[in-house]
CSV table of C-alpha atoms and ligand atoms in Angstrom, one decimal:
chain,number,residue,atom,x,y,z
W,6,VAL,CA,113.4,91.9,97.9
W,7,ARG,CA,110.1,93.3,97.3
W,8,ARG,CA,109.6,93.9,94.1
W,9,PHE,CA,106.5,96.0,91.8
W,10,ILE,CA,106.4,95.1,88.0
W,11,ILE,CA,104.4,98.1,87.0
W,12,VAL,CA,103.3,97.8,82.6
W,13,GLY,CA,102.8,100.8,81.5
W,14,HIS,CA,101.3,100.2,78.3
W,15,LYS,CA,101.0,103.9,76.4
W,16,ALA,CA,104.2,105.2,78.8
W,17,SER,CA,106.7,107.6,77.3
W,18,THR,CA,110.5,105.8,76.0
W,19,SER,CA,112.0,109.2,75.3
W,20,ALA,CA,112.5,112.1,77.6
W,21,ASP,CA,110.9,114.0,75.1
W,22,PHE,CA,107.6,114.7,77.7
W,23,LYS,CA,106.7,117.9,79.6
W,24,LEU,CA,106.7,117.3,83.6
W,25,ASP,CA,103.5,119.0,84.3
W,26,ASP,CA,101.4,116.9,81.3
W,27,LEU,CA,102.6,113.7,83.0
W,28,ALA,CA,99.0,112.1,83.0
W,29,GLY,CA,99.0,113.4,78.9
W,30,GLY,CA,101.9,113.8,77.0
W,31,ALA,CA,103.9,111.4,79.3
W,32,GLY,CA,101.2,108.5,78.6
W,33,ARG,CA,99.5,108.3,82.4
W,34,LEU,CA,103.3,108.2,83.2
W,35,ASP,CA,101.6,109.5,86.5
W,36,VAL,CA,99.8,106.1,87.4
W,37,LEU,CA,103.6,104.7,87.3
W,38,LEU,CA,105.0,107.3,89.4
W,39,ARG,CA,102.2,106.9,92.4
W,40,CYS,CA,103.2,103.1,92.3
W,41,VAL,CA,107.3,104.3,93.0
W,42,ASN,CA,105.4,106.2,95.8
W,43,SER,CA,103.1,103.3,97.4
W,44,ALA,CA,106.2,101.1,96.8
W,45,PHE,CA,108.9,103.1,98.6
W,46,PHE,CA,107.1,105.9,101.2
W,47,LEU,CA,106.4,104.9,104.8
W,48,SER,CA,105.7,107.6,106.7
W,49,HIS,CA,108.7,109.3,107.8
W,50,SER,CA,111.3,106.2,105.8
W,51,ILE,CA,111.6,104.9,102.5
W,52,ARG,CA,111.3,101.2,102.6
W,53,LYS,CA,115.2,99.8,101.7
W,54,ASP,CA,114.2,96.3,100.8
W,55,VAL,CA,111.8,97.4,97.8
W,56,GLU,CA,112.7,97.4,93.9
W,57,VAL,CA,110.4,98.8,91.4
W,58,LEU,CA,110.7,98.3,87.8
W,59,LEU,CA,108.6,100.4,85.3
W,60,VAL,CA,107.9,99.0,82.3
W,61,LEU,CA,107.7,101.0,79.5
W,62,GLN,CA,106.0,100.5,76.3
W,63,GLY,CA,104.4,103.7,74.8
W,64,PRO,CA,106.1,105.1,71.6
W,65,PRO,CA,109.0,106.3,70.2
W,66,ARG,CA,110.9,103.4,70.5
W,67,PRO,CA,109.1,100.5,73.3
W,68,PRO,CA,109.9,98.7,75.1
W,69,ARG,CA,112.2,100.5,77.7
W,70,THR,CA,112.1,99.9,81.5
W,71,VAL,CA,113.6,102.0,85.2
W,72,ARG,CA,114.2,100.5,88.0
W,73,PHE,CA,114.3,102.1,90.8
W,74,CYS,CA,116.8,100.0,94.1
W,75,GLY,CA,115.8,101.0,97.4
W,76,PRO,CA,119.2,99.9,99.1
W,77,GLU,CA,121.1,102.6,97.1
W,78,MET,CA,118.1,105.3,96.6
W,79,ARG,CA,118.8,108.6,96.8
W,80,TYR,CA,117.3,111.7,95.4
W,81,LEU,CA,113.9,110.0,95.6
W,82,ASN,CA,110.9,112.5,97.1
W,83,PRO,CA,106.8,111.8,97.3
W,84,ASP,CA,105.6,113.7,94.7
W,85,GLU,CA,105.1,112.7,91.4
W,86,ARG,CA,106.3,115.4,89.5
W,87,SER,CA,110.2,114.7,91.6
W,88,THR,CA,110.1,111.1,91.0
W,89,GLY,CA,109.0,112.1,87.4
W,90,ALA,CA,112.2,114.0,86.3
W,91,LEU,CA,114.0,111.0,87.5
W,92,VAL,CA,112.3,108.6,84.9
W,93,ARG,CA,112.7,111.7,82.9
W,94,ASN,CA,116.8,112.3,83.2
W,95,ALA,CA,117.2,107.9,83.1
W,96,LEU,CA,115.4,107.8,79.7
W,97,LEU,CA,118.1,110.5,78.1
W,98,LYS,CA,120.3,107.2,78.8
W,99,SER,CA,120.5,104.2,76.3
W,100,SER,CA,121.3,100.8,76.7
W,101,ALA,CA,120.9,97.2,75.9
W,102,GLU,CA,123.1,96.7,79.2
W,103,GLU,CA,121.3,98.7,82.2
W,104,ALA,CA,123.0,101.7,82.7
W,105,ARG,CA,122.9,104.5,86.2
W,106,SER,CA,121.3,107.3,85.5
W,107,SER,CA,121.0,108.6,89.4
W,108,PRO,CA,122.1,107.1,92.6
W,109,GLY,CA,118.9,104.2,92.7
W,110,VAL,CA,117.3,104.6,89.0
W,111,TYR,CA,118.9,102.5,86.3
W,112,VAL,CA,118.1,102.4,83.3
W,113,ARG,CA,117.9,99.5,79.6
W,114,ASP,CA,116.3,99.1,76.3
W,115,ALA,CA,114.5,96.2,77.9
W,116,GLY,CA,110.9,95.2,77.8
W,117,LEU,CA,108.7,92.9,79.7
W,118,ALA,CA,110.0,89.7,78.6
W,119,GLU,CA,113.5,90.3,79.2
W,120,VAL,CA,112.4,91.8,83.0
W,121,LEU,CA,111.1,88.4,84.1
W,122,ALA,CA,113.9,86.5,83.0
W,123,SER,CA,116.6,88.6,84.3
W,124,LEU,CA,114.8,87.3,88.1
W,125,PRO,CA,116.6,85.6,90.2
W,126,GLU,CA,116.0,81.8,90.3
W,127,GLU,CA,114.4,82.0,93.9
W,128,CYS,CA,112.4,84.8,93.5
W,129,VAL,CA,108.4,83.8,93.8
W,130,LEU,CA,106.5,85.7,91.2
W,131,VAL,CA,102.9,87.6,91.4
W,132,TYR,CA,100.5,88.6,88.9
W,133,LEU,CA,98.0,90.5,90.6
W,134,LYS,CA,95.0,90.2,88.6
W,135,GLU,CA,91.1,91.0,90.2
W,136,ASP,CA,90.5,86.8,89.6
W,137,GLY,CA,92.9,85.6,91.1
W,138,ALA,CA,93.4,83.4,94.7
W,139,PRO,CA,92.7,84.7,97.7
W,140,LEU,CA,95.4,87.7,99.1
W,141,ALA,CA,94.9,85.8,101.9
W,142,SER,CA,96.8,82.3,99.9
W,143,LEU,CA,99.6,84.7,100.3
W,144,GLU,CA,102.8,83.6,101.8
W,145,LYS,CA,105.8,85.4,102.0
W,146,ALA,CA,109.3,84.4,101.4
W,147,ALA,CA,112.0,86.5,101.4
W,148,ASP,CA,112.5,87.5,96.9
W,149,MET,CA,109.0,88.3,95.7
W,150,ALA,CA,108.2,89.4,92.8
W,151,PHE,CA,104.7,90.9,91.9
W,152,VAL,CA,103.4,92.7,88.6
W,153,LEU,CA,100.5,94.6,88.0
W,154,SER,CA,99.5,96.3,85.2
W,155,ASP,CA,98.6,100.7,84.5
W,156,HIS,CA,95.1,101.6,84.2
W,157,LEU,CA,95.1,99.2,80.9
W,158,ASP,CA,94.9,95.5,81.2
W,159,LEU,CA,97.6,93.3,80.2
W,160,GLY,CA,97.8,92.1,77.0
W,161,ASP,CA,96.6,88.6,76.3
W,162,ALA,CA,100.8,88.0,75.2
W,163,GLU,CA,101.6,89.5,78.1
W,164,GLU,CA,99.2,87.4,80.0
W,165,SER,CA,100.0,84.6,78.7
W,166,MET,CA,103.6,84.4,79.3
W,167,LEU,CA,103.1,85.9,82.7
W,168,ARG,CA,101.3,83.2,83.6
W,169,ARG,CA,103.7,80.7,82.2
W,170,ARG,CA,106.2,82.0,84.8
W,171,ALA,CA,104.4,83.0,87.8
W,172,ASN,CA,104.6,80.5,90.6
W,173,GLY,CA,100.4,82.0,91.3
W,174,THR,CA,98.3,84.5,90.6
W,175,ILE,CA,96.7,87.0,94.3
W,176,SER,CA,93.5,88.7,94.0
W,177,LEU,CA,92.3,91.4,96.2
W,178,GLY,CA,88.9,91.0,95.7
W,179,ALA,CA,86.5,91.4,93.0
W,180,THR,CA,86.7,95.2,92.9
W,181,SER,CA,89.4,96.4,90.7
W,182,TYR,CA,91.7,99.1,92.0
W,183,HIS,CA,94.0,101.8,90.9
W,184,ALA,CA,97.8,99.9,90.9
W,185,ASP,CA,99.4,102.0,93.3
W,186,HIS,CA,96.3,100.9,95.3
W,187,CYS,CA,97.1,97.3,95.1
W,188,ILE,CA,100.4,98.3,96.2
W,189,THR,CA,99.9,99.6,99.5
W,190,ILE,CA,97.5,96.9,100.1
W,191,VAL,CA,99.9,94.5,99.1
W,192,ASN,CA,102.9,96.1,101.5
W,193,HIS,CA,100.3,96.1,104.1
W,194,ARG,CA,99.9,92.6,103.6
W,195,LEU,CA,103.3,91.7,103.8
W,196,ASP,CA,104.1,93.6,106.9
W,197,MET,CA,101.1,92.0,108.9
W,198,LEU,CA,102.7,88.5,108.2
M,22,LIG,C1,93.8,99.7,87.0
M,22,LIG,S1,93.8,98.3,87.5
M,22,LIG,C2,93.4,98.0,85.3
M,22,LIG,C3,92.3,97.6,85.3
M,22,LIG,C4,91.0,97.4,85.2
M,22,LIG,N1,91.5,95.8,84.7
M,22,LIG,C5,89.8,98.0,84.3
M,22,LIG,O1,90.0,97.6,82.8
M,22,LIG,O2,88.9,97.9,85.0
M,22,LIG,C6,95.1,98.2,87.6
M,22,LIG,C7,95.9,96.8,88.0
M,22,LIG,O3,96.2,96.5,89.2
M,22,LIG,C8,95.5,95.3,89.6
M,22,LIG,N2,94.8,94.9,90.5
M,22,LIG,C9,93.1,95.7,90.3
M,22,LIG,N3,92.3,95.5,91.5
M,22,LIG,C10,93.1,94.2,91.5
M,22,LIG,C11,92.6,93.1,92.2
M,22,LIG,N4,91.1,93.3,93.1
M,22,LIG,N5,93.3,92.2,92.7
M,22,LIG,C12,94.6,92.0,92.3
M,22,LIG,N6,94.9,92.5,91.3
M,22,LIG,C13,93.9,93.9,91.2
M,22,LIG,C14,96.0,94.5,88.7
M,22,LIG,O4,97.8,93.9,88.2
M,22,LIG,C15,95.4,95.9,87.2
M,22,LIG,O5,95.4,95.4,85.8
């Protein structure tokens, strides 16, 4: 499994946003939706071995996490608006336990700490950050999770929690890229290994 965990610092935690306003009222949900797209979509198919976890930390009741599960995924289309509708539909549910909102889409009232704690022990956790080790040093494992932030950097508390659990920090170079572009680079790198 290839997992991508993206922290959306301002992303809405209620379904009360308009699909026409994903970059505004939804708290830059557009950034996270492009990550879903980059993680899953190939030219004419969807990657089945991928999971995406969107950690939503915006108002009104953070944190909440929406999980897209490749093997079960249905109704996922390349446009941001329809994926935004899947997230909005998931946010209508509220549950401490993970609940399914549509095929392959799950939601729970949990944040980054809970997401990291529920990763399988064998999962190799990688923090993607500009000051990490070179991408060339990344080794492929059967179960991997990559953590990225959205348009904002991780907070100090988030970063120290992540660095404690992470197996390593990997850099794609000194240039800061958009999170969805980083996912494309990582997918390509892993495809080549
Ligand atoms: C747009 S960047 C974050 C904001 C950026 N640090 C800034 O304030 O200029 C989104 C995320 O992509 C990842 N990222 C971007 N460039 C990267 C790079 N060169 N190497 C590794 N990760 C990168 C990091 O996880 C980062 O938090």
